[in-house]
Short mmCIF file of C-alpha atoms in Angstrom, two decimals:
data_model
loop_
_atom_site.label_atom_id
_atom_site.label_comp_id
_atom_site.label_asym_id
_atom_site.label_seq_id
_atom_site.Cartn_x
_atom_site.Cartn_y
_atom_site.Cartn_z
CA MET S 226 117.16 117.43 42.12
CA HIS S 227 119.15 120.32 43.78
CA LEU S 228 119.35 118.69 47.48
CA LEU S 229 120.20 115.61 45.93
CA ALA S 230 122.33 116.82 44.08
CA GLY S 231 123.96 118.32 46.84
CA ILE S 232 124.16 115.31 49.15
CA GLY S 233 125.97 113.76 45.64
CA ASN S 234 128.48 116.16 45.96
CA PHE S 235 129.03 116.27 49.57
CA GLY S 236 129.24 112.15 49.10
CA GLU S 237 131.96 112.32 46.85
CA SER S 238 133.90 115.49 48.58
CA LEU S 239 133.46 113.62 51.75
CA GLY S 240 136.99 111.88 51.64
CA GLY S 241 138.87 114.48 50.41
CA TYR S 242 137.02 116.22 53.90
CA LEU S 243 137.73 113.62 56.12
CA ILE S 244 140.88 112.94 56.73
CA PRO S 245 141.67 116.97 57.39
CA PHE S 246 138.99 116.76 59.66
CA LEU S 247 140.13 114.24 61.70
CA PHE S 248 143.53 115.68 62.11
CA VAL S 249 142.78 119.74 62.60
CA LEU S 250 140.67 117.85 65.92
CA THR S 251 142.43 115.57 66.80
CA ILE S 252 145.32 117.81 67.41
CA VAL S 253 142.62 120.21 68.81
CA VAL S 254 140.94 117.65 71.51
CA PHE S 255 143.89 116.13 72.41
CA PHE S 256 145.93 119.20 73.46
CA HIS S 257 142.37 120.63 75.33
CA GLU S 258 142.99 117.23 76.97
CA LEU S 259 146.11 117.13 78.04
CA GLY S 260 146.00 120.54 79.53
CA HIS S 261 143.64 118.80 81.92
CA PHE S 262 145.57 115.67 82.00
CA LEU S 263 148.67 117.68 83.41
CA VAL S 264 147.43 120.00 85.82
CA ALA S 265 145.75 117.22 87.64
CA ARG S 266 148.59 115.00 87.26
CA LEU S 267 150.13 118.49 88.90
CA CYS S 268 147.64 118.51 91.86
CA GLY S 269 147.96 114.66 92.67
CA VAL S 270 144.53 113.79 90.95
CA LYS S 271 143.93 109.79 89.94
CA VAL S 272 143.08 109.81 86.74
CA GLU S 273 140.87 106.94 85.58
CA THR S 274 140.40 107.28 81.50
CA PHE S 275 142.21 109.52 78.79
CA SER S 276 139.76 109.03 75.73
CA ILE S 277 139.92 110.94 72.37
CA GLY S 278 136.68 110.36 71.04
CA PHE S 279 133.85 108.79 72.60
CA GLY S 280 132.23 105.37 72.65
CA ARG S 281 133.46 101.92 72.25
CA GLU S 282 137.53 101.40 72.45
CA ILE S 283 139.80 100.74 69.09
CA VAL S 284 142.90 100.83 70.97
CA GLY S 285 143.88 101.20 74.27
CA TRP S 286 146.94 100.53 76.81
CA ASN S 287 147.51 101.71 80.99
CA ASP S 288 150.06 103.84 81.76
CA ARG S 289 152.10 103.02 85.31
CA HIS S 290 149.99 105.72 87.35
CA GLY S 291 147.01 103.42 86.09
CA THR S 292 145.74 105.62 83.68
CA ARG S 293 143.38 104.08 80.83
CA TRP S 294 144.50 105.75 77.31
CA LYS S 295 142.45 104.95 74.71
CA VAL S 296 141.11 105.96 71.36
CA SER S 297 137.98 105.36 70.63
CA TRP S 298 135.07 104.95 67.43
CA ILE S 299 133.72 108.35 67.45
CA PRO S 300 136.07 110.85 66.47
CA LEU S 301 134.18 114.05 67.73
CA GLY S 302 135.54 115.29 70.93
CA GLY S 303 137.86 113.62 73.68
CA TYR S 304 137.50 113.50 77.53
CA VAL S 305 139.30 113.31 80.78
CA LYS S 306 137.76 111.23 83.80
CA PHE S 307 139.31 111.50 87.70
CA VAL S 308 138.35 108.62 89.54
CA GLY S 309 134.90 109.73 91.47
CA ASP S 310 133.66 111.54 87.89
CA GLU S 311 129.95 109.89 87.14
CA SER S 312 130.27 111.30 83.50
CA ALA S 313 132.75 112.25 80.51
CA ALA S 314 131.53 115.73 82.25
CA SER S 315 132.83 115.01 85.27
CA THR S 316 129.86 115.19 87.54
CA PRO S 317 130.19 113.72 90.42
CA ASP S 318 129.39 110.54 91.48
CA ARG S 319 127.92 110.88 94.76
CA ARG S 320 126.91 107.11 96.26
CA ARG S 321 130.60 106.00 94.92
CA LEU S 322 132.25 108.96 96.44
CA ALA S 323 130.55 108.46 99.85
CA GLU S 324 131.21 105.12 99.98
CA ILE S 325 135.24 106.05 99.82
CA PRO S 326 136.61 106.16 102.91
CA PRO S 327 139.21 109.63 104.42
CA GLU S 328 142.24 108.39 104.37
CA GLU S 329 141.31 107.17 100.51
CA ARG S 330 140.28 110.59 99.34
CA GLY S 331 142.90 112.87 98.64
CA GLY S 332 143.59 111.93 95.08
CA LEU S 333 139.85 112.16 94.07
CA PHE S 334 139.39 115.01 91.90
CA HIS S 335 135.94 116.23 94.53
CA PHE S 336 137.99 116.52 97.16
CA LYS S 337 140.53 118.59 95.72
CA PRO S 338 140.84 122.53 97.10
CA LEU S 339 138.71 124.57 95.41
CA HIS S 340 142.06 126.43 93.82
CA GLN S 341 143.25 122.89 92.64
CA ARG S 342 139.99 121.89 91.05
CA ALA S 343 139.71 125.58 88.77
CA ALA S 344 143.30 125.39 88.19
CA VAL S 345 142.37 121.74 86.69
CA VAL S 346 139.15 122.71 84.55
CA ALA S 347 140.78 125.86 83.39
CA ALA S 348 143.94 124.13 81.96
CA GLY S 349 141.50 122.99 78.81
CA PRO S 350 140.81 125.81 77.55
CA PHE S 351 144.43 127.23 78.53
CA ALA S 352 146.17 124.33 76.63
CA ASN S 353 143.93 125.65 73.73
CA PHE S 354 145.20 128.97 73.38
CA VAL S 355 149.05 127.87 74.09
CA LEU S 356 148.53 125.19 71.03
CA ALA S 357 147.53 128.06 68.92
CA ILE S 358 150.24 130.05 69.79
CA LEU S 359 152.17 127.75 69.17
CA LEU S 360 151.04 126.75 66.06
CA PHE S 361 151.38 130.43 64.51
CA ALA S 362 154.93 131.13 66.12
CA GLY S 363 155.98 127.88 64.20
CA LEU S 364 154.73 129.43 60.82
CA PHE S 365 155.60 132.91 61.36
CA THR S 366 159.07 131.39 62.07
CA PHE S 367 159.24 129.31 58.95
CA ALA S 368 156.98 129.63 56.73
CA GLY S 369 157.16 133.42 57.23
CA GLN S 370 154.48 136.13 56.91
CA THR S 371 153.48 137.21 52.95
CA VAL S 372 153.03 141.26 53.85
CA ALA S 373 151.76 143.47 51.54
CA THR S 374 151.63 147.63 51.97
CA PRO S 375 148.92 148.95 52.79
CA VAL S 376 148.71 150.90 49.47
CA VAL S 377 145.47 151.90 47.12
CA ASP S 378 145.58 151.09 44.16
CA GLY S 379 142.38 151.74 43.64
CA VAL S 380 139.31 153.31 44.44
CA GLN S 381 135.58 151.09 43.66
CA PRO S 382 133.01 153.77 42.59
CA ASP S 383 129.94 154.89 45.03
CA SER S 384 132.18 153.29 47.52
CA ALA S 385 132.79 153.71 51.33
CA ALA S 386 136.22 154.61 50.59
CA ALA S 387 134.96 157.00 47.17
CA GLU S 388 133.04 158.64 50.01
CA ALA S 389 135.43 159.51 52.39
CA GLY S 390 138.02 160.41 50.05
CA PHE S 391 140.69 157.78 49.17
CA LYS S 392 142.38 157.59 46.44
CA PRO S 393 144.74 155.62 44.48
CA GLY S 394 148.15 156.31 46.14
CA ASP S 395 147.31 156.67 49.51
CA LEU S 396 148.94 155.16 52.14
CA VAL S 397 147.08 153.95 55.08
CA LEU S 398 149.21 154.67 58.17
CA ALA S 399 146.56 154.39 60.72
CA ILE S 400 143.39 153.26 61.42
CA ASP S 401 141.46 154.61 65.15
CA GLY S 402 145.11 155.70 66.16
CA THR S 403 146.27 152.05 65.62
CA GLU S 404 149.44 151.70 63.32
CA ILE S 405 149.37 149.56 60.24
CA GLU S 406 151.85 147.41 59.08
CA SER S 407 150.14 145.42 56.22
CA PHE S 408 147.17 145.91 53.74
CA GLU S 409 145.58 142.51 55.42
CA GLU S 410 146.14 144.29 58.54
CA MET S 411 143.78 146.86 57.29
CA GLN S 412 141.39 144.80 55.64
CA ARG S 413 141.02 142.53 59.05
CA ILE S 414 140.05 145.88 60.73
CA VAL S 415 137.62 146.54 57.87
CA SER S 416 135.96 143.43 57.42
CA ALA S 417 135.06 143.29 60.87
CA SER S 418 133.80 146.52 61.52
CA ALA S 419 131.40 146.66 59.59
CA GLY S 420 128.87 149.99 60.26
CA GLN S 421 131.44 151.58 62.08
CA ALA S 422 132.86 155.13 61.62
CA LEU S 423 136.94 154.57 61.71
CA THR S 424 139.41 157.58 61.23
CA PHE S 425 142.32 156.61 58.89
CA LEU S 426 145.52 158.34 58.17
CA VAL S 427 146.73 158.33 54.99
CA LYS S 428 149.86 159.76 53.01
CA ARG S 429 149.12 160.69 49.93
CA ALA S 430 151.13 160.26 46.96
CA ASP S 431 152.46 164.34 47.95
CA GLY S 432 153.80 163.63 50.37
CA GLU S 433 150.79 164.85 52.08
CA THR S 434 149.09 163.51 55.62
CA ARG S 435 145.52 163.64 55.40
CA SER S 436 142.91 162.11 58.11
CA LEU S 437 140.06 160.15 56.81
CA ASN S 438 136.58 158.83 57.91
CA ALA S 439 134.74 155.86 56.10
CA THR S 440 132.48 153.55 57.85
CA PRO S 441 132.66 149.80 56.06
CA ARG S 442 129.61 148.86 54.31
CA LEU S 443 128.26 145.33 55.19
CA GLU S 444 128.46 143.23 52.06
CA GLU S 445 128.79 139.46 51.55
CA MET S 446 132.12 138.16 49.79
CA LYS S 447 132.28 134.87 48.49
CA ASP S 448 135.33 132.79 49.24
CA ARG S 449 137.63 130.58 46.67
CA PHE S 450 135.39 127.84 47.43
CA GLY S 451 131.98 129.60 47.08
CA ASN S 452 131.93 129.79 51.24
CA VAL S 453 130.09 132.51 51.63
CA HIS S 454 131.10 135.36 54.43
CA ARG S 455 129.55 138.76 55.82
CA ILE S 456 131.99 141.57 56.31
CA GLY S 457 132.92 145.12 56.17
CA LEU S 458 133.86 146.61 52.89
CA LEU S 459 135.24 150.46 51.71
CA GLY S 460 136.07 149.02 47.96
CA ILE S 461 139.60 149.53 48.18
CA GLN S 462 141.32 147.77 45.66
CA ARG S 463 145.02 146.04 45.59
CA ASP S 464 146.74 145.25 42.29
CA VAL S 465 148.49 142.19 42.88
CA LYS S 466 152.22 143.50 41.14
CA GLU S 467 155.72 142.32 42.04
CA GLY S 468 157.22 145.18 44.70
CA ASN S 469 153.65 144.81 46.33
CA PHE S 470 154.32 141.71 48.06
CA ARG S 471 157.42 140.41 50.79
CA VAL S 472 157.33 137.65 53.06
CA VAL S 473 158.65 138.13 56.31
CA LYS S 474 159.74 135.50 58.65
CA SER S 475 161.06 136.34 62.51
CA ASP S 476 163.02 134.91 64.83
CA PRO S 477 160.76 132.34 67.57
CA LEU S 478 160.77 135.49 70.62
CA THR S 479 158.77 137.13 68.28
CA SER S 480 156.73 135.11 66.24
CA VAL S 481 155.41 133.97 69.67
CA TRP S 482 154.38 137.24 70.36
CA LEU S 483 152.66 137.20 67.23
CA GLY S 484 151.49 134.14 67.56
CA ALA S 485 149.79 135.42 70.90
CA LYS S 486 148.49 138.58 69.21
CA GLU S 487 146.83 136.68 66.89
CA THR S 488 145.14 134.62 68.91
CA TRP S 489 143.74 137.44 70.89
CA PHE S 490 142.33 138.62 67.92
CA ILE S 491 140.61 135.89 66.95
CA VAL S 492 138.73 136.54 71.22
CA ALA S 493 138.29 139.47 70.31
CA ARG S 494 136.42 139.37 67.15
CA THR S 495 134.65 136.01 68.24
CA MET S 496 133.69 137.99 71.05
CA ASP S 497 132.88 140.88 68.82
CA TYR S 498 130.57 138.47 66.60
CA ILE S 499 128.10 136.86 69.79
CA GLY S 500 127.62 140.14 70.78
CA GLY S 501 126.33 141.19 67.23
CA ILE S 502 124.48 138.41 66.91
CA PHE S 503 122.35 139.09 70.39
CA ALA S 504 122.55 142.98 69.34
CA GLY S 505 121.25 141.96 65.70
CA ARG S 506 123.97 143.13 63.78
CA GLU S 507 125.73 139.99 62.61
CA ASP S 508 123.72 137.00 60.74
CA ALA S 509 123.82 133.68 63.23
CA GLY S 510 124.09 131.86 60.23
CA GLN S 511 127.16 131.96 60.50
CA LEU S 512 127.86 129.79 63.24
CA GLY S 513 129.35 126.09 62.16
CA GLY S 514 129.17 122.73 63.07
CA PRO S 515 131.11 119.70 62.64
CA LEU S 516 130.26 119.28 58.87
CA ARG S 517 131.05 123.36 58.19
CA ILE S 518 134.48 122.51 59.70
CA ALA S 519 134.50 119.13 58.13
CA GLN S 520 134.78 120.72 54.49
CA VAL S 521 136.14 124.08 55.40
CA SER S 522 139.57 121.18 56.67
CA GLY S 523 139.06 119.70 52.71
CA GLN S 524 138.91 123.43 51.32
CA VAL S 525 142.24 124.16 53.24
CA ALA S 526 144.09 120.85 53.12
CA ALA S 527 144.03 121.80 49.66
CA ILE S 528 145.50 125.06 49.58
CA GLY S 529 148.16 123.57 51.88
CA PHE S 530 149.78 121.89 55.21
CA GLY S 531 151.07 125.32 56.28
CA ALA S 532 146.61 126.87 55.99
CA LEU S 533 145.85 123.48 57.87
CA ILE S 534 148.16 124.23 60.67
CA SER S 535 146.73 127.69 60.90
CA LEU S 536 143.08 126.12 60.29
CA THR S 537 144.01 123.96 63.70
CA ALA S 538 145.49 127.10 65.58
CA VAL S 539 141.64 128.66 64.82
CA LEU S 540 140.22 126.05 65.69
CA SER S 541 141.84 125.34 68.62
CA VAL S 542 141.31 129.43 69.75
CA SER S 543 137.49 128.66 68.92
CA ILE S 544 137.38 125.52 71.04
CA GLY S 545 139.11 127.12 74.22
CA LEU S 546 136.84 129.97 74.10
CA LEU S 547 133.85 127.97 73.94
CA ASN S 548 134.86 125.66 77.02
CA LEU S 549 135.17 129.20 78.87
CA PHE S 550 131.36 130.01 78.07
CA PRO S 551 129.80 129.68 81.89
CA VAL S 552 127.38 127.04 80.65
CA PRO S 553 127.08 123.58 83.10
CA MET S 554 128.66 120.86 80.76
CA LEU S 555 131.51 123.17 79.57
CA ASP S 556 134.50 123.83 81.36
CA GLY S 557 132.99 127.73 82.30
CA GLY S 558 130.11 126.11 83.83
CA HIS S 559 132.01 124.18 85.99
CA LEU S 560 134.06 127.41 87.09
CA LEU S 561 130.70 128.78 87.79
CA TYR S 562 130.12 126.76 89.70
CA TYR S 563 133.53 126.96 91.51
CA ALA S 564 132.94 130.70 92.20
CA VAL S 565 129.39 130.48 93.16
CA GLU S 566 131.60 128.12 95.69
CA ALA S 567 133.74 130.42 97.21
CA VAL S 568 131.37 132.90 97.21
CA ARG S 569 128.60 130.61 100.01
CA GLY S 570 131.61 128.92 100.94
CA ARG S 571 130.49 125.64 100.00
CA PRO S 572 129.83 124.11 97.12
CA MET S 573 125.88 124.39 95.49
CA GLY S 574 123.82 122.14 96.21
CA ASP S 575 123.51 118.39 94.41
CA GLN S 576 119.97 118.92 93.17
CA ALA S 577 120.69 122.37 91.95
CA GLN S 578 123.95 120.90 90.15
CA GLU S 579 121.84 118.64 88.24
CA TYR S 580 119.49 120.85 87.36
CA GLY S 581 121.92 123.32 86.00
CA PHE S 582 123.62 120.42 84.47
CA ARG S 583 120.64 119.22 82.33
CA ILE S 584 119.72 123.02 81.45
CA GLY S 585 123.72 123.21 80.26
CA LEU S 586 123.21 119.75 77.80
CA ALA S 587 120.11 120.87 76.52
CA LEU S 588 121.66 124.14 75.73
CA VAL S 589 124.81 122.55 73.99
CA MET S 590 122.55 119.73 72.38
CA MET S 591 120.34 123.02 71.28
CA LEU S 592 123.77 124.85 70.03
CA MET S 593 124.78 121.54 68.24
CA VAL S 594 121.31 120.87 66.41
CA PHE S 595 121.43 124.87 65.70
CA ALA S 596 125.13 125.12 64.06
CA THR S 597 124.20 121.65 62.21
CA TRP S 598 120.97 123.06 60.89
CA ASN S 599 123.13 126.01 59.82
CA ASP S 600 125.69 123.09 57.83
CA LEU S 601 123.15 122.04 56.12
CA VAL S 602 121.96 125.07 54.62
CA HIS S 603 125.22 125.92 53.71
CA LEU S 604 125.70 122.25 51.70
CA PHE S 605 122.84 121.57 49.40
CA SER S 606 121.66 125.70 49.20
#
């Protein structure tokens, strides 16, 4: 009955999740593929297809360069297919390429110089990072940031903060030498540092400056939607009262810089999390797939459009970073092949590349199954 109830609740929420999910995913995928497309055109590569989604075409048109732009039925990704590709993963069609006369090979991706092929492949993830920076910058410019002063209003008993000697009224100035300008900045560092000793420079209410050593404890927290997160906590409390908060809007140049910092923070935190999984510090159950993204998209959309744009930026960083992993089938796998080619002075053999793509496909499918299983456990638990 519990499982059936969970399925029923999810079904009722599906409509509210689907539109925000498609909005977020379409923007992220479009810009990723647009990065590939624009650099390919810059390098004189002939593009056969630009597709948002997979499967049968819903609607499409041809541009003046002969590229087929289309929207397809399965809206879980997209691809750019070059002339001479065998599949959407840009695996070369060796038989077709061998039949093309040398004088007609100039516009084909697989005959381009190594540096141009690498640039085309890397442009997709790069476009995702650029999109994230611009989205964050837009939010910081027009909506602003809600900034809370990093003042300790209360300390929970028997907490890491209590053991370290924090007191109400303490103003946090720096953590491990990094200047702290807001309570949110302090929270992000602490939440990502469970089990790691941190040095806090604080200013007491009487003006005295002291150094405190504290180790955040790994604990499970539920957000406003009931999602469980495992994060580091100190046990510091903050009162929501007038004077503690202010909204700061930045000029466009400053916002771009802040957007770049935000993007880098997400990259660093993601890599730290992945490293923590292999080291046993993090729980792989936090990995989510399409169902989790759809659920979070719906929940965030209920907060407001700005929150949905922020989620789009975060997802764009995640997609860009994931595609840089050195796994065949992903952009990083192609870059790995090109690195081997640069060292050897010639491409890898067809058989070696084929085996690599099969292994890469298996790894990607395993990750998708694992993430989807996590989603189902999360949704129906």
